[in-house]
Amino acid sequence: MSETSAPADAVAEASSAPIFAAERELLLQLDGVRAGGLGEGDVRLHDVNFRLHRGELAMLQLDSPASVRGVASLLQGLRVPEAGTLTYLGETWTQRRYADQDQLRFRIGRIFVMGAWIESLTIRDNLRLAPTHHGHSIAAVDQRVDELIEAFPPDMHLGGTKPIRTRLRDHLQQRPSYVAATLRQLFQWLRAALYPRDLWILERPDTHLGEAALSIVCEWMRESLEAGAAAIWMGPSLPATAPAAGQTIAIHRGLWKRSGSRERLR
Amino acid sequence: MTPRVRLRPSPLRVLAMPLRILAWIAESTGRLAIKRVVGLAEILAVLLATMRLGLSPASWTPPVRQVLARQLLFTAVDSVSVSIRFGAAVGVLVIVQAAMWVDSFGINTEVITPLLWKAIVRELAPLLACLVVIGRSGVAIATELATMRTGGEIELLDAQGVDPMNMVVMPRVLAVVISTFCLALLIATVMVATGYAIGWAMDAIRVSWRTFLSEIAGQLNRRDLYFFVPKTLLSSGFAAAICCLDGLQVKGSTTEVPRVSSRAGIRALTAVLAVSAILSLVIYGRILVFQIG
């Protein structure tokens, strides 16, 4: 994604410092947003004020096994807040035409905590679905998938006798329910990294993944952040290999509530 | 022990009771009417959106074309054998009835041919095609969409910038409409052929196949097309829209899916019969559509 190469010490420094630039474009803004959860156990929002700029990683720190699906859908404009305004790239979702909403959503890479696949399609067809719908060729998608799989070292194993590269390639032809949870999670990361993104919404993205695999997929996210994307990581903790969070919001007992930031924003 | 005191209801209360019952009836009727109107509006909205999306070249992306092709394969191609069996069986039933009329009332072959033709083309073939499609595909579509909905797959499409209306609903509705039209033509042909074969074997039809066909061709008029085409297209469109809507409106978990599927099948069947009856009223200006002789 990012074409430039940086010296090793600069990269190391970047991994520990927040990728945050105040002058960068405001991507997402929540003002006094209130929203109920999708169901019992889903995170609720109470008068939330929040801003996310390009290049920034925000961490929603969960202290319970609460579901964040509703929050993620709200941020993507798939749900309307009960109160307050949610603007994405300067406009609320409802102000845009449906076709424009779809184009913007295509540029959001999302990792789902559940229900992440069309079960009647193979993993490869799942990966091709959205890009080909938005005008990209199958060949280009397949090539990009190959490039991303090549990012894993040839001798890297994640369980099983075969290297992870071979296992990923073998399972492209399988339907999701026949694929191990670890591989499915890696395929989700791969799908999120297929195309340049404006925003990454990551629902418990480290589930089933070890440090070695996380370091590779977090590198994809880091490159995307450096290229101008923003990311929201929703989970109990941020792995050491991930870029440092520009802001961390603690979600206590499934409630994301106002933390006095409204005054600060004014 | 305290004595029981029976209070007499006040006259105002007695008068208010029938009014309350009337109000309850009016409220229930009004609520039901609103529900029906909203339901009809939703079906029409799905049909209009399908037409609009179907006419827009931008909607026909490779995945959408793939969904349409798969649905056509399942709804039309895979239903050919069952449609032939249905058509043949009903063709036999019709000709047996016609033969009974010949025996009972002394009606000749010239009467049977138009009867066969009108009954088959105007009523039976479209209805049978709709039954086949609802039974094989309508319920399957409702089940598939309800499962997708409860499994979060519809939201997944939306989250990836893929409009479910474009990707899921439009190709399915179109595939059902096209398939029903083709199957209705096939069923009509099979019924006519079976009717002739059985009628000839039973000595109810004594003319050659060529004469029989030319007599049928002579019966074909514009009115038949006015009835056959809109009835087939509208009925199947309503059935498909209902199955899609019911599937997508499922709430709760996967345990709701079978209930929604069976409900969608019944609703689709009811809609097909209702649309047929309304079209009969509109086109012929009467409820009894058969004009014998």
mmCIF file of N, CA and C in Angstrom, chain B residues 38-145:
data_model
loop_
_atom_site.group_PDB
_atom_site.id
_atom_site.type_symbol
_atom_site.label_atom_id
_atom_site.label_comp_id
_atom_site.label_asym_id
_atom_site.label_seq_id
_atom_site.Cartn_x
_atom_site.Cartn_y
_atom_site.Cartn_z
ATOM 1 N N VAL B 38 -50.338 -1.413 3.929
ATOM 2 C CA VAL B 38 -48.879 -1.317 4.077
ATOM 3 C C VAL B 38 -48.199 -2.517 3.396
ATOM 4 N N GLY B 39 -48.786 -3.704 3.596
ATOM 5 C CA GLY B 39 -48.243 -4.913 2.970
ATOM 6 C C GLY B 39 -48.241 -4.798 1.457
ATOM 7 N N LEU B 40 -49.357 -4.293 0.902
ATOM 8 C CA LEU B 40 -49.462 -4.134 -0.552
ATOM 9 C C LEU B 40 -48.455 -3.104 -1.050
ATOM 10 N N ALA B 41 -48.316 -2.012 -0.270
ATOM 11 C CA ALA B 41 -47.357 -0.969 -0.659
ATOM 12 C C ALA B 41 -45.930 -1.525 -0.678
ATOM 13 N N GLU B 42 -45.618 -2.366 0.296
ATOM 14 C CA GLU B 42 -44.275 -2.967 0.339
ATOM 15 C C GLU B 42 -44.030 -3.857 -0.882
ATOM 16 N N ILE B 43 -45.041 -4.646 -1.241
ATOM 17 C CA ILE B 43 -44.896 -5.536 -2.407
ATOM 18 C C ILE B 43 -44.699 -4.702 -3.668
ATOM 19 N N LEU B 44 -45.528 -3.668 -3.821
ATOM 20 C CA LEU B 44 -45.408 -2.813 -5.005
ATOM 21 C C LEU B 44 -44.059 -2.099 -5.032
ATOM 22 N N ALA B 45 -43.582 -1.702 -3.847
ATOM 23 C CA ALA B 45 -42.271 -1.040 -3.781
ATOM 24 C C ALA B 45 -41.168 -1.990 -4.241
ATOM 25 N N VAL B 46 -41.252 -3.242 -3.813
ATOM 26 C CA VAL B 46 -40.241 -4.231 -4.240
ATOM 27 C C VAL B 46 -40.305 -4.430 -5.751
ATOM 28 N N LEU B 47 -41.532 -4.513 -6.287
ATOM 29 C CA LEU B 47 -41.672 -4.729 -7.735
ATOM 30 C C LEU B 47 -41.154 -3.530 -8.520
ATOM 31 N N LEU B 48 -41.466 -2.330 -8.035
ATOM 32 C CA LEU B 48 -40.990 -1.119 -8.734
ATOM 33 C C LEU B 48 -39.464 -1.014 -8.664
ATOM 34 N N ALA B 49 -38.922 -1.294 -7.475
ATOM 35 C CA ALA B 49 -37.461 -1.233 -7.321
ATOM 36 C C ALA B 49 -36.789 -2.281 -8.211
ATOM 37 N N THR B 50 -37.416 -3.447 -8.322
ATOM 38 C CA THR B 50 -36.869 -4.497 -9.188
ATOM 39 C C THR B 50 -36.848 -4.023 -10.637
ATOM 40 N N MET B 51 -37.954 -3.409 -11.065
ATOM 41 C CA MET B 51 -38.023 -2.912 -12.449
ATOM 42 C C MET B 51 -36.958 -1.851 -12.692
ATOM 43 N N ARG B 52 -36.841 -0.934 -11.736
ATOM 44 C CA ARG B 52 -35.889 0.173 -11.892
ATOM 45 C C ARG B 52 -34.458 -0.348 -11.942
ATOM 46 N N LEU B 53 -34.147 -1.247 -11.010
ATOM 47 C CA LEU B 53 -32.787 -1.803 -10.976
ATOM 48 C C LEU B 53 -32.533 -2.686 -12.199
ATOM 49 N N GLY B 54 -33.549 -3.443 -12.586
ATOM 50 C CA GLY B 54 -33.390 -4.340 -13.731
ATOM 51 C C GLY B 54 -33.142 -3.583 -15.021
ATOM 52 N N LEU B 55 -33.703 -2.387 -15.126
ATOM 53 C CA LEU B 55 -33.523 -1.598 -16.349
ATOM 54 C C LEU B 55 -32.217 -0.810 -16.345
ATOM 55 N N SER B 56 -31.566 -0.737 -15.191
ATOM 56 C CA SER B 56 -30.316 0.027 -15.120
ATOM 57 C C SER B 56 -29.126 -0.892 -15.410
ATOM 58 N N PRO B 57 -28.360 -0.616 -16.459
ATOM 59 C CA PRO B 57 -27.218 -1.490 -16.798
ATOM 60 C C PRO B 57 -26.195 -1.581 -15.661
ATOM 61 N N ALA B 58 -26.084 -0.497 -14.858
ATOM 62 C CA ALA B 58 -25.088 -0.494 -13.773
ATOM 63 C C ALA B 58 -25.379 -1.548 -12.708
ATOM 64 N N SER B 59 -26.642 -1.986 -12.641
ATOM 65 C CA SER B 59 -26.994 -2.982 -11.622
ATOM 66 C C SER B 59 -26.465 -4.370 -11.969
ATOM 67 N N TRP B 60 -26.220 -4.586 -13.267
ATOM 68 C CA TRP B 60 -25.906 -5.946 -13.705
ATOM 69 C C TRP B 60 -24.414 -6.241 -13.599
ATOM 70 N N THR B 61 -23.933 -6.237 -12.376
ATOM 71 C CA THR B 61 -22.524 -6.568 -12.137
ATOM 72 C C THR B 61 -22.358 -8.091 -12.227
ATOM 73 N N PRO B 62 -21.131 -8.594 -12.389
ATOM 74 C CA PRO B 62 -20.955 -10.058 -12.508
ATOM 75 C C PRO B 62 -21.596 -10.871 -11.383
ATOM 76 N N PRO B 63 -21.466 -10.479 -10.092
ATOM 77 C CA PRO B 63 -22.127 -11.298 -9.070
ATOM 78 C C PRO B 63 -23.649 -11.323 -9.201
ATOM 79 N N VAL B 64 -24.241 -10.197 -9.634
ATOM 80 C CA VAL B 64 -25.705 -10.145 -9.779
ATOM 81 C C VAL B 64 -26.140 -11.062 -10.931
ATOM 82 N N ARG B 65 -25.367 -11.025 -12.025
ATOM 83 C CA ARG B 65 -25.688 -11.905 -13.168
ATOM 84 C C ARG B 65 -25.582 -13.365 -12.751
ATOM 85 N N GLN B 66 -24.605 -13.627 -11.888
ATOM 86 C CA GLN B 66 -24.421 -15.002 -11.402
ATOM 87 C C GLN B 66 -25.635 -15.458 -10.565
ATOM 88 N N VAL B 67 -26.105 -14.563 -9.716
ATOM 89 C CA VAL B 67 -27.279 -14.905 -8.896
ATOM 90 C C VAL B 67 -28.485 -15.168 -9.794
ATOM 91 N N LEU B 68 -28.676 -14.317 -10.820
ATOM 92 C CA LEU B 68 -29.806 -14.497 -11.740
ATOM 93 C C LEU B 68 -29.695 -15.846 -12.457
ATOM 94 N N ALA B 69 -28.488 -16.161 -12.938
ATOM 95 C CA ALA B 69 -28.298 -17.412 -13.679
ATOM 96 C C ALA B 69 -28.597 -18.611 -12.784
ATOM 97 N N ARG B 70 -28.101 -18.571 -11.554
ATOM 98 C CA ARG B 70 -28.346 -19.682 -10.620
ATOM 99 C C ARG B 70 -29.834 -19.838 -10.323
ATOM 100 N N GLN B 71 -30.495 -18.688 -10.117
ATOM 101 C CA GLN B 71 -31.920 -18.750 -9.789
ATOM 102 C C GLN B 71 -32.726 -19.256 -10.976
ATOM 103 N N LEU B 72 -32.342 -18.834 -12.202
ATOM 104 C CA LEU B 72 -33.036 -19.333 -13.397
ATOM 105 C C LEU B 72 -32.845 -20.836 -13.525
ATOM 106 N N LEU B 73 -31.639 -21.279 -13.261
ATOM 107 C CA LEU B 73 -31.350 -22.718 -13.340
ATOM 108 C C LEU B 73 -32.230 -23.480 -12.358
ATOM 109 N N PHE B 74 -32.315 -22.959 -11.141
ATOM 110 C CA PHE B 74 -33.072 -23.658 -10.107
ATOM 111 C C PHE B 74 -34.577 -23.566 -10.354
ATOM 112 N N THR B 75 -35.041 -22.377 -10.739
ATOM 113 C CA THR B 75 -36.491 -22.168 -10.834
ATOM 114 C C THR B 75 -37.058 -22.658 -12.170
ATOM 115 N N ALA B 76 -36.336 -22.424 -13.260
ATOM 116 C CA ALA B 76 -36.885 -22.790 -14.573
ATOM 117 C C ALA B 76 -36.396 -24.161 -15.028
ATOM 118 N N VAL B 77 -35.086 -24.311 -15.169
ATOM 119 C CA VAL B 77 -34.543 -25.534 -15.777
ATOM 120 C C VAL B 77 -34.843 -26.761 -14.913
ATOM 121 N N ASP B 78 -34.587 -26.637 -13.623
ATOM 122 C CA ASP B 78 -34.821 -27.786 -12.743
ATOM 123 C C ASP B 78 -36.306 -28.105 -12.570
ATOM 124 N N SER B 79 -37.179 -27.177 -12.959
ATOM 125 C CA SER B 79 -38.624 -27.407 -12.789
ATOM 126 C C SER B 79 -39.274 -27.968 -14.048
ATOM 127 N N VAL B 80 -38.486 -28.177 -15.097
ATOM 128 C CA VAL B 80 -39.077 -28.605 -16.364
ATOM 129 C C VAL B 80 -39.783 -29.948 -16.211
ATOM 130 N N SER B 81 -39.111 -30.904 -15.590
ATOM 131 C CA SER B 81 -39.714 -32.244 -15.509
ATOM 132 C C SER B 81 -40.991 -32.234 -14.670
ATOM 133 N N VAL B 82 -40.959 -31.536 -13.548
ATOM 134 C CA VAL B 82 -42.157 -31.500 -12.694
ATOM 135 C C VAL B 82 -43.288 -30.748 -13.401
ATOM 136 N N SER B 83 -42.948 -29.745 -14.191
ATOM 137 C CA SER B 83 -43.973 -28.999 -14.929
ATOM 138 C C SER B 83 -44.616 -29.891 -15.984
ATOM 139 N N ILE B 84 -43.800 -30.702 -16.655
ATOM 140 C CA ILE B 84 -44.347 -31.615 -17.665
ATOM 141 C C ILE B 84 -45.289 -32.619 -16.996
ATOM 142 N N ARG B 85 -44.879 -33.133 -15.854
ATOM 143 C CA ARG B 85 -45.736 -34.100 -15.145
ATOM 144 C C ARG B 85 -47.056 -33.453 -14.723
ATOM 145 N N PHE B 86 -46.952 -32.247 -14.163
ATOM 146 C CA PHE B 86 -48.154 -31.513 -13.745
ATOM 147 C C PHE B 86 -49.061 -31.261 -14.954
ATOM 148 N N GLY B 87 -48.458 -30.745 -16.022
ATOM 149 C CA GLY B 87 -49.216 -30.402 -17.230
ATOM 150 C C GLY B 87 -49.921 -31.622 -17.794
ATOM 151 N N ALA B 88 -49.203 -32.741 -17.851
ATOM 152 C CA ALA B 88 -49.779 -33.969 -18.401
ATOM 153 C C ALA B 88 -50.947 -34.439 -17.534
ATOM 154 N N ALA B 89 -50.745 -34.423 -16.225
ATOM 155 C CA ALA B 89 -51.789 -34.906 -15.315
ATOM 156 C C ALA B 89 -53.041 -34.034 -15.419
ATOM 157 N N VAL B 90 -52.860 -32.725 -15.406
ATOM 158 C CA VAL B 90 -54.028 -31.837 -15.468
ATOM 159 C C VAL B 90 -54.664 -31.891 -16.854
ATOM 160 N N GLY B 91 -53.833 -32.078 -17.886
ATOM 161 C CA GLY B 91 -54.362 -32.244 -19.243
ATOM 162 C C GLY B 91 -55.306 -33.428 -19.310
ATOM 163 N N VAL B 92 -54.922 -34.522 -18.670
ATOM 164 C CA VAL B 92 -55.777 -35.716 -18.629
ATOM 165 C C VAL B 92 -57.079 -35.401 -17.894
ATOM 166 N N LEU B 93 -56.961 -34.728 -16.755
ATOM 167 C CA LEU B 93 -58.161 -34.390 -15.977
ATOM 168 C C LEU B 93 -59.134 -33.555 -16.814
ATOM 169 N N VAL B 94 -58.597 -32.588 -17.529
ATOM 170 C CA VAL B 94 -59.450 -31.684 -18.311
ATOM 171 C C VAL B 94 -60.159 -32.462 -19.415
ATOM 172 N N ILE B 95 -59.411 -33.329 -20.100
ATOM 173 C CA ILE B 95 -60.020 -34.045 -21.229
ATOM 174 C C ILE B 95 -61.038 -35.074 -20.733
ATOM 175 N N VAL B 96 -60.790 -35.641 -19.554
ATOM 176 C CA VAL B 96 -61.771 -36.580 -18.992
ATOM 177 C C VAL B 96 -63.074 -35.834 -18.693
ATOM 178 N N GLN B 97 -62.945 -34.651 -18.117
ATOM 179 C CA GLN B 97 -64.128 -33.830 -17.847
ATOM 180 C C GLN B 97 -64.849 -33.498 -19.150
ATOM 181 N N ALA B 98 -64.049 -33.129 -20.160
ATOM 182 C CA ALA B 98 -64.646 -32.758 -21.452
ATOM 183 C C ALA B 98 -65.382 -33.957 -22.055
ATOM 184 N N ALA B 99 -64.771 -35.144 -21.941
ATOM 185 C CA ALA B 99 -65.401 -36.358 -22.482
ATOM 186 C C ALA B 99 -66.717 -36.637 -21.773
ATOM 187 N N MET B 100 -66.739 -36.391 -20.462
ATOM 188 C CA MET B 100 -67.984 -36.582 -19.712
ATOM 189 C C MET B 100 -69.071 -35.644 -20.218
ATOM 190 N N TRP B 101 -68.694 -34.416 -20.541
ATOM 191 C CA TRP B 101 -69.648 -33.442 -21.073
ATOM 192 C C TRP B 101 -70.174 -33.912 -22.433
ATOM 193 N N VAL B 102 -69.263 -34.486 -23.206
ATOM 194 C CA VAL B 102 -69.664 -34.982 -24.516
ATOM 195 C C VAL B 102 -70.732 -36.060 -24.338
ATOM 196 N N ASP B 103 -70.434 -36.984 -23.392
ATOM 197 C CA ASP B 103 -71.366 -38.092 -23.163
ATOM 198 C C ASP B 103 -72.695 -37.592 -22.585
ATOM 199 N N SER B 104 -72.600 -36.678 -21.629
ATOM 200 C CA SER B 104 -73.806 -36.263 -20.908
ATOM 201 C C SER B 104 -74.692 -35.329 -21.721
ATOM 202 N N PHE B 105 -74.052 -34.402 -22.406
ATOM 203 C CA PHE B 105 -74.845 -33.354 -23.072
ATOM 204 C C PHE B 105 -74.786 -33.436 -24.592
ATOM 205 N N GLY B 106 -74.043 -34.386 -25.084
ATOM 206 C CA GLY B 106 -73.965 -34.548 -26.533
ATOM 207 C C GLY B 106 -73.226 -33.423 -27.219
ATOM 208 N N ILE B 107 -72.249 -32.823 -26.484
ATOM 209 C CA ILE B 107 -71.473 -31.723 -27.071
ATOM 210 C C ILE B 107 -70.451 -32.317 -28.037
ATOM 211 N N ASN B 108 -70.227 -31.653 -29.164
ATOM 212 C CA ASN B 108 -69.297 -32.204 -30.150
ATOM 213 C C ASN B 108 -67.883 -31.663 -29.950
ATOM 214 N N THR B 109 -66.951 -32.141 -30.788
ATOM 215 C CA THR B 109 -65.541 -31.787 -30.670
ATOM 216 C C THR B 109 -65.302 -30.283 -30.837
ATOM 217 N N GLU B 110 -66.122 -29.666 -31.660
ATOM 218 C CA GLU B 110 -65.922 -28.227 -31.905
ATOM 219 C C GLU B 110 -66.112 -27.425 -30.615
ATOM 220 N N VAL B 111 -66.862 -28.015 -29.702
ATOM 221 C CA VAL B 111 -67.061 -27.319 -28.426
ATOM 222 C C VAL B 111 -65.901 -27.605 -27.476
ATOM 223 N N ILE B 112 -65.375 -28.820 -27.569
ATOM 224 C CA ILE B 112 -64.318 -29.209 -26.629
ATOM 225 C C ILE B 112 -63.045 -28.398 -26.872
ATOM 226 N N THR B 113 -62.710 -28.195 -28.132
ATOM 227 C CA THR B 113 -61.439 -27.529 -28.445
ATOM 228 C C THR B 113 -61.344 -26.129 -27.831
ATOM 229 N N PRO B 114 -62.330 -25.263 -28.075
ATOM 230 C CA PRO B 114 -62.219 -23.945 -27.418
ATOM 231 C C PRO B 114 -62.264 -24.021 -25.896
ATOM 232 N N LEU B 115 -63.026 -24.995 -25.392
ATOM 233 C CA LEU B 115 -63.080 -25.158 -23.929
ATOM 234 C C LEU B 115 -61.694 -25.480 -23.383
ATOM 235 N N LEU B 116 -61.068 -26.455 -24.057
ATOM 236 C CA LEU B 116 -59.710 -26.835 -23.648
ATOM 237 C C LEU B 116 -58.784 -25.625 -23.704
ATOM 238 N N TRP B 117 -58.836 -24.959 -24.834
ATOM 239 C CA TRP B 117 -57.920 -23.844 -25.068
ATOM 240 C C TRP B 117 -58.092 -22.728 -24.048
ATOM 241 N N LYS B 118 -59.357 -22.334 -23.849
ATOM 242 C CA LYS B 118 -59.592 -21.212 -22.936
ATOM 243 C C LYS B 118 -59.249 -21.593 -21.488
ATOM 244 N N ALA B 119 -59.647 -22.804 -21.126
ATOM 245 C CA ALA B 119 -59.362 -23.235 -19.745
ATOM 246 C C ALA B 119 -57.862 -23.315 -19.502
ATOM 247 N N ILE B 120 -57.158 -23.827 -20.511
ATOM 248 C CA ILE B 120 -55.713 -24.032 -20.321
ATOM 249 C C ILE B 120 -54.961 -22.709 -20.353
ATOM 250 N N VAL B 121 -55.166 -21.957 -21.427
ATOM 251 C CA VAL B 121 -54.336 -20.752 -21.609
ATOM 252 C C VAL B 121 -54.703 -19.659 -20.620
ATOM 253 N N ARG B 122 -56.010 -19.505 -20.405
ATOM 254 C CA ARG B 122 -56.400 -18.355 -19.584
ATOM 255 C C ARG B 122 -56.287 -18.628 -18.093
ATOM 256 N N GLU B 123 -56.460 -19.853 -17.710
ATOM 257 C CA GLU B 123 -56.508 -20.120 -16.266
ATOM 258 C C GLU B 123 -55.480 -21.128 -15.773
ATOM 259 N N LEU B 124 -55.544 -22.320 -16.346
ATOM 260 C CA LEU B 124 -54.820 -23.422 -15.714
ATOM 261 C C LEU B 124 -53.300 -23.324 -15.857
ATOM 262 N N ALA B 125 -52.837 -23.017 -17.062
ATOM 263 C CA ALA B 125 -51.377 -23.003 -17.262
ATOM 264 C C ALA B 125 -50.679 -21.960 -16.375
ATOM 265 N N PRO B 126 -51.154 -20.700 -16.364
ATOM 266 C CA PRO B 126 -50.498 -19.730 -15.475
ATOM 267 C C PRO B 126 -50.580 -20.130 -13.995
ATOM 268 N N LEU B 127 -51.749 -20.657 -13.610
ATOM 269 C CA LEU B 127 -51.937 -21.034 -12.211
ATOM 270 C C LEU B 127 -51.007 -22.191 -11.834
ATOM 271 N N LEU B 128 -50.944 -23.197 -12.722
ATOM 272 C CA LEU B 128 -50.078 -24.345 -12.443
ATOM 273 C C LEU B 128 -48.610 -23.934 -12.396
ATOM 274 N N ALA B 129 -48.233 -23.059 -13.330
ATOM 275 C CA ALA B 129 -46.831 -22.594 -13.340
ATOM 276 C C ALA B 129 -46.512 -21.876 -12.030
ATOM 277 N N CYS B 130 -47.458 -21.049 -11.573
ATOM 278 C CA CYS B 130 -47.243 -20.338 -10.303
ATOM 279 C C CYS B 130 -47.140 -21.332 -9.148
ATOM 280 N N LEU B 131 -47.983 -22.356 -9.173
ATOM 281 C CA LEU B 131 -47.943 -23.359 -8.096
ATOM 282 C C LEU B 131 -46.596 -24.066 -8.066
ATOM 283 N N VAL B 132 -46.126 -24.453 -9.258
ATOM 284 C CA VAL B 132 -44.827 -25.138 -9.346
ATOM 285 C C VAL B 132 -43.724 -24.232 -8.806
ATOM 286 N N VAL B 133 -43.752 -22.984 -9.236
ATOM 287 C CA VAL B 133 -42.678 -22.053 -8.853
ATOM 288 C C VAL B 133 -42.727 -21.733 -7.359
ATOM 289 N N ILE B 134 -43.935 -21.530 -6.838
ATOM 290 C CA ILE B 134 -44.036 -21.240 -5.394
ATOM 291 C C ILE B 134 -43.576 -22.448 -4.591
ATOM 292 N N GLY B 135 -44.056 -23.629 -5.002
ATOM 293 C CA GLY B 135 -43.723 -24.845 -4.254
ATOM 294 C C GLY B 135 -42.239 -25.164 -4.292
ATOM 295 N N ARG B 136 -41.618 -24.979 -5.463
ATOM 296 C CA ARG B 136 -40.206 -25.348 -5.581
ATOM 297 C C ARG B 136 -39.283 -24.204 -5.154
ATOM 298 N N SER B 137 -39.587 -22.999 -5.649
ATOM 299 C CA SER B 137 -38.625 -21.910 -5.474
ATOM 300 C C SER B 137 -39.048 -20.853 -4.467
ATOM 301 N N GLY B 138 -40.358 -20.545 -4.428
ATOM 302 C CA GLY B 138 -40.811 -19.464 -3.541
ATOM 303 C C GLY B 138 -40.468 -19.742 -2.089
ATOM 304 N N VAL B 139 -40.807 -20.948 -1.658
ATOM 305 C CA VAL B 139 -40.522 -21.311 -0.268
ATOM 306 C C VAL B 139 -39.009 -21.391 -0.050
ATOM 307 N N ALA B 140 -38.310 -21.901 -1.061
ATOM 308 C CA ALA B 140 -36.842 -21.997 -0.949
ATOM 309 C C ALA B 140 -36.216 -20.608 -0.841
ATOM 310 N N ILE B 141 -36.739 -19.666 -1.620
ATOM 311 C CA ILE B 141 -36.207 -18.290 -1.559
ATOM 312 C C ILE B 141 -36.445 -17.694 -0.170
ATOM 313 N N ALA B 142 -37.680 -17.864 0.328
ATOM 314 C CA ALA B 142 -37.995 -17.325 1.666
ATOM 315 C C ALA B 142 -37.072 -17.942 2.718
ATOM 316 N N THR B 143 -36.858 -19.245 2.623
ATOM 317 C CA THR B 143 -35.991 -19.915 3.595
ATOM 318 C C THR B 143 -34.554 -19.408 3.473
ATOM 319 N N GLU B 144 -34.085 -19.313 2.235
ATOM 320 C CA GLU B 144 -32.696 -18.878 2.013
ATOM 321 C C GLU B 144 -32.466 -17.457 2.552
ATOM 322 N N LEU B 145 -33.405 -16.567 2.223
ATOM 323 C CA LEU B 145 -33.232 -15.176 2.656
ATOM 324 C C LEU B 145 -33.376 -15.037 4.174
#
